[in-house]
Each structure stands twice: as structure tokens, then as C-alpha cells.
Amino acid sequence: MIVPATPDNIAEAGKRLKNGGLVAFPTETVYGLGADATSDTAVARIFAAKNRPDFNPLIVHMPDLNTATTLADFTDLGQKIAETFWPGPMSLVLRRKSDCPVSHLAAAGLKTIAIRVPANATAQELLGAAGVPIAAPSANASGKISPTEAAHVQESLGDAVDRIIDDGPCLVGLESTVVDCTSNTPVVLRPGGVTSEQIESIAGSVAVSDGSPNKPASPGMLQSHYAPDAAIRLNATSVDVDEALLSFGVHHLSDVGMERNLSPTANLQEAAANLFRMLRELDATASRIAVMPIPDRDLGRAVNDRLQRAAAPKN
Ligand code: TXA
Ligand code: MG
């Protein structure tokens, strides 16, 4: 059931979380499917609702850096990145503390844990109301397109969710950046809302995991992900008659039928915010989607990462 993000609804949803329920909620990146991260049974419901493989660990959401330090050992690098980018679209992978109360199922049995402090006001109010760490993957069926609106969650997960809190479209529109901060060089495991350029500016250098599909450093980085039903063709410089077009910037392609433009002004931030919604819209009517090239810098890296996975052969 979709409910608006009123104080009463958020308080009620917080109680549901505390009692083992599943609540989908907005963050500035995408909608998350939340459960009490300290409860094995609540976390198990997330894996079941998404049909998610249990080797893929969840991100744990916390209200602030202070509370986050109760879960994991912060390296100097982790501390610096957290102070710079929290609250925001950034998840840090750190070694979990020996007395970390987070379910081992949520962490897929790893010795590390991914933690995020979201900026979205509704997410923050919900964390306050629940009073427990909230484990939350993107609120979509595993391998499918992430939700940037409450209605997308309803379409993808339906009645498997107890409550969906609606706070309008997500501002960033792409998931958080996942950065391994267990050593003193940041390793980007998943490009996302904070760019590598931004991380580099405070950390000096950044390593990017090669994302090899057979041995992903971040278990969720499978080759096929964010997959629409339609076939995706990248770097298109022409459009076939049976293709819909996902364009970027001004173009002179002719004979275009159905089209969505990620950003007519070639703004990467706007493109990121529109990506998942436009992919859904084209997927609903077309069986083939041609995608124009997107510059591979700043937020364009995360956009291209998602598009490459959307285009990959389905497992
Ligand atoms: O923006 C986001 O990050 C959203 C919102 C809801 O916070 N969440 C999200 O979660 O995208 P999910 O489950 O769809 O993606 C989490 C990613 C996966 O690729 C997972 O493998 C990785 O984070 N991850 C989680 N814990 C990890 C760990 N300990 N080590 C390495 N990667 C980890
Ligand atoms: Mg996801």
C-alpha cells in the first residue's frame, strides 16, 4: 500500500520496521526496501520479496556518522569520506565490529559491512522513528530496473511490501557509490551518486574495481542487472525502425519513433535522475531500445555502468 510521507505515516512505518515489517521508503538515490537490519527474520523477508541471491549483502542505513561507528571500525580514510559525503549518496564498506548487531544474513556472512547515511528527510525521519539500523536494497525485483518513484515499487514488488512511503521522484536517481574504505586507498566497487572525481579530490587517488563479472568485488555487481525486457543497444548513432531511442543532448537522428531524452541540454545530473524512469517508459512499449553515447565522466560513469549492465546478456 502506498501512503504519503506524513509524520503519522512515517511514525507508523517506523513501528512496523521495529516489529519485523518491510517498508519501502525514498532516499535521494532510489527507493529502498527496508527492514530491521538486526533481525534475521526481517532481513530474510527482504531476500524473499526481491528474490535476491543470499550471497549479495545489503547496505545498512544509519542516521549519522556517530551511530555508524557502533557498527564498524572506521579507518582514517573512512572517517574522511564519511565526514565529506554523509549524509548523501555514498556507502562505505568497512570491517564490522565484533559486537556489531547487524544480522549476518544482511551482510551475507562477510567480515565487512556497507553503511550509508542518507540525506533524504523522509529517510532520516524513518530512521529516527524505527530506532534500529535499516537494511535496504533498492526496492525492485532482483536484477530489474531500480525504482525512482513509489509507483515503480508497487509495480515491481506489489503486496510483498507492507508499506510504500511516497515522497515523489528521487533527486539523484542512481544508487549510492559503494567505496571500500578498509585500507587507505578508496576502491570504488560501484560507481554512483558521488563521482570518482569528487572522491579523488579529497582522497588523492582512487582505485576502481575492475568489476569482473565472474568475481565481482561487490557481490551485487553482476554483469546483467537493471535489466529491462527490451534488448538494449549502446552507443547508437542511428535508429532502426523497430527501435525506441534513449537520447542525450541535441541530435540529428532521423526517423525516430518513440523517444525519451535523458537531458536535452546534455546535463549528466539530469540524465542520471531520468535514467531509470525513462528506461521503464521505453521498455513498456518497445522491444528494442537504442541508446546514444553518454560521456564517460562525472555522473556519466555511473549512468554508463547501469546501461552496460542493462544491455548485458541476461543470466
Ligand atoms: O542508493 C543505494 O545504495 C540504495 C538505497 C536504497 O540506499 N541501495 C542499494 O542497495 O542500491 P542494493 O542492495 O541494490 O545494492 C547494494 C550494493 C550491492 O552491489 C552489494 O553487493 C554491495 O552494495 N555491498 C553491500 N555490502 C557490501 C560489502 N560488505 N562489501 C562489498 N559490497 C557490498
Ligand atoms: Mg539494487
Short mmCIF file of C-alpha atoms and ligand atoms in Angstrom, two decimals:
data_model
loop_
_atom_site.label_atom_id
_atom_site.label_comp_id
_atom_site.label_asym_id
_atom_site.label_seq_id
_atom_site.Cartn_x
_atom_site.Cartn_y
_atom_site.Cartn_z
CA MET A 1 0.00 0.00 0.00
CA ILE A 2 1.34 3.43 -1.00
CA VAL A 3 0.99 6.16 1.63
CA PRO A 4 2.16 9.79 1.55
CA ALA A 5 5.17 10.78 3.68
CA THR A 6 3.22 12.41 6.52
CA PRO A 7 4.58 12.40 10.10
CA ASP A 8 1.83 9.93 11.15
CA ASN A 9 2.57 7.54 8.31
CA ILE A 10 6.31 7.71 8.97
CA ALA A 11 5.78 7.03 12.70
CA GLU A 12 3.54 4.08 11.86
CA ALA A 13 6.07 2.74 9.34
CA GLY A 14 8.81 3.05 11.97
CA LYS A 15 6.77 0.81 14.29
CA ARG A 16 6.29 -1.70 11.50
CA LEU A 17 10.04 -1.83 10.92
CA LYS A 18 10.70 -2.36 14.62
CA ASN A 19 8.21 -5.24 14.55
CA GLY A 20 9.85 -7.03 11.64
CA GLY A 21 7.85 -5.45 8.78
CA LEU A 22 9.01 -4.43 5.31
CA VAL A 23 8.74 -0.73 4.44
CA ALA A 24 9.75 0.80 1.12
CA PHE A 25 10.96 4.37 1.53
CA PRO A 26 12.52 7.17 -0.52
CA THR A 27 16.18 8.12 -0.39
CA GLU A 28 17.83 10.73 -2.62
CA THR A 29 19.21 7.90 -4.80
CA VAL A 30 16.45 5.31 -5.31
CA TYR A 31 13.61 3.86 -3.21
CA GLY A 32 14.86 1.30 -0.70
CA LEU A 33 13.17 -1.83 0.65
CA GLY A 34 13.78 -1.52 4.37
CA ALA A 35 13.82 -3.97 7.26
CA ASP A 36 15.34 -4.07 10.75
CA ALA A 37 18.97 -4.92 9.97
CA THR A 38 19.42 -6.60 13.36
CA SER A 39 16.65 -9.14 12.77
CA ASP A 40 17.43 -12.28 10.76
CA THR A 41 13.75 -12.92 10.06
CA ALA A 42 13.05 -9.36 8.92
CA VAL A 43 16.13 -9.41 6.67
CA ALA A 44 15.10 -12.81 5.28
CA ARG A 45 11.85 -11.18 4.14
CA ILE A 46 13.84 -8.70 2.02
CA PHE A 47 15.66 -11.52 0.22
CA ALA A 48 12.37 -13.36 -0.35
CA ALA A 49 10.45 -10.30 -1.60
CA LYS A 50 13.19 -9.40 -4.10
CA ASN A 51 14.10 -12.98 -4.98
CA ARG A 52 17.65 -11.86 -4.25
CA PRO A 53 20.54 -14.34 -4.08
CA ASP A 54 21.65 -14.61 -0.46
CA PHE A 55 25.34 -14.11 -1.33
CA ASN A 56 24.55 -10.47 -2.13
CA PRO A 57 24.91 -8.31 1.02
CA LEU A 58 22.68 -5.35 1.89
CA ILE A 59 23.54 -1.75 2.68
CA VAL A 60 22.73 -0.74 6.27
CA HIS A 61 21.27 2.76 6.70
CA MET A 62 22.09 4.84 9.77
CA PRO A 63 21.08 8.32 10.94
CA ASP A 64 24.62 9.74 11.21
CA LEU A 65 28.34 9.05 11.46
CA ASN A 66 28.22 8.77 15.23
CA THR A 67 25.71 5.91 15.23
CA ALA A 68 27.51 4.32 12.25
CA THR A 69 30.69 3.99 14.34
CA THR A 70 28.86 1.49 16.58
CA LEU A 71 28.69 -0.96 13.65
CA ALA A 72 32.12 -0.79 12.02
CA ASP A 73 35.75 0.19 12.54
CA PHE A 74 36.34 3.44 10.71
CA THR A 75 39.73 3.81 9.04
CA ASP A 76 41.10 7.36 8.70
CA LEU A 77 40.01 7.24 5.08
CA GLY A 78 36.52 6.05 6.02
CA GLN A 79 36.19 8.84 8.55
CA LYS A 80 37.25 11.45 6.00
CA ILE A 81 34.93 10.17 3.28
CA ALA A 82 32.03 9.95 5.73
CA GLU A 83 32.62 13.49 7.00
CA THR A 84 32.71 14.80 3.44
CA PHE A 85 29.89 12.90 1.77
CA TRP A 86 27.43 11.99 4.53
CA PRO A 87 24.55 12.46 4.55
CA GLY A 88 24.37 11.63 0.85
CA PRO A 89 24.60 9.09 -1.97
CA MET A 90 27.65 7.29 -0.54
CA SER A 91 28.03 3.82 1.02
CA LEU A 92 31.21 2.85 2.84
CA VAL A 93 32.47 -0.72 3.12
CA LEU A 94 34.31 -1.17 6.42
CA ARG A 95 35.25 -4.01 8.77
CA ARG A 96 32.35 -4.83 11.03
CA LYS A 97 32.92 -4.57 14.77
CA SER A 98 32.98 -7.85 16.66
CA ASP A 99 29.86 -6.78 18.57
CA CYS A 100 28.10 -5.36 15.52
CA PRO A 101 24.40 -6.16 15.98
CA VAL A 102 23.65 -6.41 12.23
CA SER A 103 22.33 -9.77 11.05
CA HIS A 104 24.96 -11.94 9.34
CA LEU A 105 22.36 -12.68 6.70
CA ALA A 106 22.19 -8.95 5.84
CA ALA A 107 25.97 -8.91 5.47
CA ALA A 108 25.98 -12.21 3.53
CA GLY A 109 28.42 -13.61 6.07
CA LEU A 110 31.16 -11.12 5.14
CA LYS A 111 33.57 -9.60 7.67
CA THR A 112 32.78 -6.22 6.16
CA ILE A 113 29.61 -4.17 6.15
CA ALA A 114 28.32 -1.45 3.81
CA ILE A 115 26.90 1.58 5.66
CA ARG A 116 25.08 4.62 4.29
CA VAL A 117 23.73 7.79 5.91
CA PRO A 118 21.05 9.07 3.51
CA ALA A 119 20.21 12.77 3.17
CA ASN A 120 16.54 12.47 2.22
CA ALA A 121 14.44 13.98 5.03
CA THR A 122 11.82 11.20 4.97
CA ALA A 123 14.53 8.54 5.17
CA GLN A 124 16.03 10.37 8.15
CA GLU A 125 12.65 10.64 9.89
CA LEU A 126 12.03 6.95 9.32
CA LEU A 127 15.42 6.03 10.77
CA GLY A 128 14.54 8.12 13.81
CA ALA A 129 11.10 6.53 14.15
CA ALA A 130 12.41 2.97 13.76
CA GLY A 131 15.33 3.42 16.15
CA VAL A 132 17.14 0.45 14.57
CA PRO A 133 19.65 0.20 11.70
CA ILE A 134 17.70 -0.28 8.48
CA ALA A 135 18.95 -2.74 5.87
CA ALA A 136 17.70 -1.62 2.47
CA PRO A 137 18.50 -2.73 -1.05
CA SER A 138 16.85 -0.96 -3.97
CA ALA A 139 13.11 -1.79 -3.87
CA ASN A 140 12.89 -3.77 -7.10
CA ALA A 141 12.82 -7.45 -8.01
CA SER A 142 16.44 -8.68 -8.13
CA GLY A 143 18.15 -7.89 -11.45
CA LYS A 144 15.49 -5.46 -12.62
CA ILE A 145 15.41 -1.68 -13.01
CA SER A 146 15.70 0.27 -9.73
CA PRO A 147 12.70 2.35 -8.60
CA THR A 148 12.84 6.13 -8.52
CA GLU A 149 9.12 6.60 -7.77
CA ALA A 150 6.75 4.93 -5.30
CA ALA A 151 4.64 3.55 -8.16
CA HIS A 152 7.70 1.68 -9.51
CA VAL A 153 7.98 -0.15 -6.19
CA GLN A 154 4.32 -1.13 -6.31
CA GLU A 155 4.74 -2.42 -9.89
CA SER A 156 7.86 -4.40 -9.07
CA LEU A 157 7.13 -5.82 -5.61
CA GLY A 158 3.39 -5.28 -5.06
CA ASP A 159 1.92 -6.81 -1.94
CA ALA A 160 5.23 -8.27 -0.74
CA VAL A 161 5.80 -4.86 0.90
CA ASP A 162 3.79 -3.79 3.98
CA ARG A 163 4.03 -0.06 3.28
CA ILE A 164 5.44 2.12 0.50
CA ILE A 165 6.11 5.69 1.63
CA ASP A 166 5.66 8.10 -1.26
CA ASP A 167 7.81 11.21 -1.30
CA GLY A 168 7.87 11.88 -5.05
CA PRO A 169 10.69 11.16 -7.51
CA CYS A 170 14.26 10.64 -6.22
CA LEU A 171 16.58 13.59 -6.81
CA VAL A 172 19.75 11.72 -7.79
CA GLY A 173 18.04 8.78 -9.48
CA LEU A 174 21.03 6.40 -9.38
CA GLU A 175 22.22 4.29 -6.45
CA SER A 176 24.87 5.37 -4.00
CA THR A 177 28.55 5.00 -4.75
CA VAL A 178 29.92 1.94 -2.90
CA VAL A 179 33.51 2.53 -1.75
CA ASP A 180 35.73 0.03 0.02
CA CYS A 181 37.44 2.01 2.81
CA THR A 182 39.06 -0.90 4.63
CA SER A 183 42.53 0.23 3.52
CA ASN A 184 43.78 3.76 2.99
CA THR A 185 43.14 3.84 -0.75
CA PRO A 186 39.47 4.12 -1.66
CA VAL A 187 38.29 1.43 -4.06
CA VAL A 188 35.09 2.22 -5.92
CA LEU A 189 33.12 -1.02 -6.05
CA ARG A 190 30.06 0.56 -7.65
CA PRO A 191 30.00 3.97 -9.35
CA GLY A 192 27.08 6.06 -8.15
CA GLY A 193 25.78 9.41 -6.98
CA VAL A 194 29.16 10.64 -5.68
CA THR A 195 31.62 10.73 -8.59
CA SER A 196 35.16 9.30 -8.61
CA GLU A 197 36.36 12.84 -9.35
CA GLN A 198 34.77 14.05 -6.10
CA ILE A 199 36.34 11.21 -4.10
CA GLU A 200 39.72 11.81 -5.69
CA SER A 201 39.58 15.48 -4.74
CA ILE A 202 39.60 14.58 -1.05
CA ALA A 203 41.43 11.24 -1.04
CA GLY A 204 44.18 11.94 -3.56
CA SER A 205 43.78 8.77 -5.55
CA VAL A 206 41.00 6.31 -6.24
CA ALA A 207 41.12 2.71 -7.43
CA VAL A 208 38.20 1.37 -9.38
CA SER A 209 37.42 -2.31 -9.03
CA ASP A 210 37.53 -3.98 -12.43
CA GLY A 211 34.04 -5.35 -11.81
CA SER A 212 34.93 -8.66 -13.41
CA PRO A 213 31.56 -10.37 -13.76
CA ASN A 214 32.84 -13.75 -12.56
CA LYS A 215 34.42 -12.43 -9.44
CA PRO A 216 32.74 -9.15 -8.56
CA ALA A 217 34.41 -7.33 -5.65
CA SER A 218 30.94 -6.19 -4.69
CA PRO A 219 28.79 -9.28 -4.88
CA GLY A 220 25.88 -7.32 -6.33
CA MET A 221 27.82 -6.16 -9.34
CA LEU A 222 26.63 -8.93 -11.61
CA GLN A 223 27.01 -8.43 -15.30
CA SER A 224 23.29 -8.47 -16.05
CA HIS A 225 21.40 -6.13 -13.76
CA TYR A 226 18.96 -3.24 -14.13
CA ALA A 227 17.61 -5.36 -16.96
CA PRO A 228 14.58 -4.22 -18.92
CA ASP A 229 12.69 -6.80 -21.00
CA ALA A 230 13.72 -4.96 -24.16
CA ALA A 231 17.08 -5.55 -25.85
CA ILE A 232 19.42 -2.59 -25.36
CA ARG A 233 21.88 -1.38 -28.00
CA LEU A 234 24.50 1.06 -26.71
CA ASN A 235 26.42 3.88 -28.42
CA ALA A 236 23.84 4.08 -31.17
CA THR A 237 24.48 6.60 -33.93
CA SER A 238 21.37 5.60 -35.89
CA VAL A 239 17.95 4.17 -35.05
CA ASP A 240 16.30 1.15 -36.66
CA VAL A 241 12.59 1.30 -37.49
CA ASP A 242 11.65 -1.09 -34.70
CA GLU A 243 13.77 0.64 -32.05
CA ALA A 244 12.83 3.22 -29.46
CA LEU A 245 15.51 5.84 -28.77
CA LEU A 246 17.05 6.89 -25.48
CA SER A 247 18.81 10.08 -26.49
CA PHE A 248 21.17 12.53 -24.81
CA GLY A 249 21.65 16.16 -25.80
CA VAL A 250 20.74 17.68 -29.14
CA HIS A 251 20.85 15.21 -32.02
CA HIS A 252 20.05 14.98 -35.70
CA LEU A 253 18.95 11.35 -35.92
CA SER A 254 16.10 10.93 -38.35
CA ASP A 255 13.08 8.60 -38.45
CA VAL A 256 12.90 8.43 -34.67
CA GLY A 257 9.66 6.93 -33.36
CA MET A 258 9.29 6.66 -29.60
CA GLU A 259 11.97 8.70 -27.86
CA ARG A 260 12.98 9.83 -24.41
CA ASN A 261 15.78 12.37 -23.99
CA LEU A 262 17.84 11.89 -20.82
CA SER A 263 18.87 15.54 -20.96
CA PRO A 264 18.25 17.81 -23.95
CA THR A 265 20.92 20.17 -22.57
CA ALA A 266 23.43 17.30 -22.11
CA ASN A 267 23.46 17.69 -18.33
CA LEU A 268 24.74 14.48 -16.69
CA GLN A 269 22.96 15.11 -13.40
CA GLU A 270 19.63 15.41 -15.19
CA ALA A 271 20.44 12.29 -17.22
CA ALA A 272 21.12 10.31 -14.03
CA ALA A 273 17.86 11.46 -12.47
CA ASN A 274 15.86 10.44 -15.57
CA LEU A 275 17.64 7.18 -16.48
CA PHE A 276 15.61 4.51 -14.70
CA ARG A 277 12.20 6.15 -15.29
CA MET A 278 12.86 6.60 -19.00
CA LEU A 279 14.18 3.05 -19.38
CA ARG A 280 10.93 1.83 -17.81
CA GLU A 281 8.82 4.02 -20.10
CA LEU A 282 10.55 2.81 -23.26
CA ASP A 283 10.56 -0.80 -22.06
CA ALA A 284 6.78 -0.66 -21.64
CA THR A 285 6.23 -0.17 -25.39
CA ALA A 286 9.35 -1.17 -27.31
CA SER A 287 11.17 -4.49 -27.60
CA ARG A 288 14.44 -2.87 -28.69
CA ILE A 289 15.99 0.31 -27.32
CA ALA A 290 18.87 2.20 -28.95
CA VAL A 291 20.88 4.36 -26.56
CA MET A 292 23.02 7.29 -27.69
CA PRO A 293 26.57 7.63 -26.30
CA ILE A 294 26.86 9.28 -22.88
CA PRO A 295 30.14 10.99 -21.86
CA ASP A 296 32.12 8.72 -19.51
CA ARG A 297 32.97 11.28 -16.86
CA ASP A 298 31.45 12.53 -13.60
CA LEU A 299 27.94 11.07 -13.16
CA GLY A 300 28.16 9.75 -16.73
CA ARG A 301 30.31 6.88 -15.41
CA ALA A 302 27.50 5.63 -13.18
CA VAL A 303 24.95 6.12 -15.98
CA ASN A 304 27.15 4.08 -18.34
CA ASP A 305 27.71 1.41 -15.70
CA ARG A 306 23.94 0.92 -15.35
CA LEU A 307 23.40 0.96 -19.11
CA GLN A 308 26.12 -1.65 -19.70
CA ARG A 309 24.51 -3.96 -17.16
CA ALA A 310 21.08 -3.30 -18.65
CA ALA A 311 22.48 -4.29 -22.06
CA ALA A 312 24.37 -7.40 -20.87
CA PRO A 313 23.12 -10.85 -21.85
CA LYS A 314 20.67 -11.98 -19.16
CA ASN A 315 21.97 -14.77 -16.92
O1 TXA B 1 21.49 4.02 -3.23
C1 TXA B 1 21.58 2.91 -2.73
O2 TXA B 1 22.68 2.41 -2.40
C2 TXA B 1 20.28 2.13 -2.49
C3 TXA B 1 19.48 2.86 -1.43
C4 TXA B 1 18.21 2.17 -1.06
O3 TXA B 1 20.29 3.08 -0.29
N1 TXA B 1 20.56 0.77 -2.12
C5 TXA B 1 21.07 -0.12 -2.98
O4 TXA B 1 21.22 -1.39 -2.46
O5 TXA B 1 21.38 0.15 -4.12
P1 TXA B 1 21.46 -2.68 -3.36
O6 TXA B 1 21.28 -3.82 -2.45
O7 TXA B 1 20.61 -2.64 -4.57
O8 TXA B 1 22.98 -2.60 -3.74
C6 TXA B 1 23.96 -2.74 -2.72
C7 TXA B 1 25.32 -2.97 -3.33
C8 TXA B 1 25.43 -4.34 -3.95
O9 TXA B 1 26.19 -4.26 -5.15
C9 TXA B 1 26.17 -5.13 -2.87
O10 TXA B 1 26.88 -6.22 -3.38
C10 TXA B 1 27.09 -4.07 -2.31
O11 TXA B 1 26.30 -2.90 -2.29
N2 TXA B 1 27.55 -4.39 -0.95
C11 TXA B 1 26.81 -4.44 0.18
N3 TXA B 1 27.58 -4.82 1.22
C12 TXA B 1 28.83 -5.00 0.74
C13 TXA B 1 30.07 -5.39 1.32
N4 TXA B 1 30.20 -5.69 2.61
N5 TXA B 1 31.16 -5.47 0.51
C14 TXA B 1 31.06 -5.17 -0.80
N6 TXA B 1 29.92 -4.80 -1.41
C15 TXA B 1 28.81 -4.72 -0.65
MG MG B 2 19.81 -2.83 -6.49
#
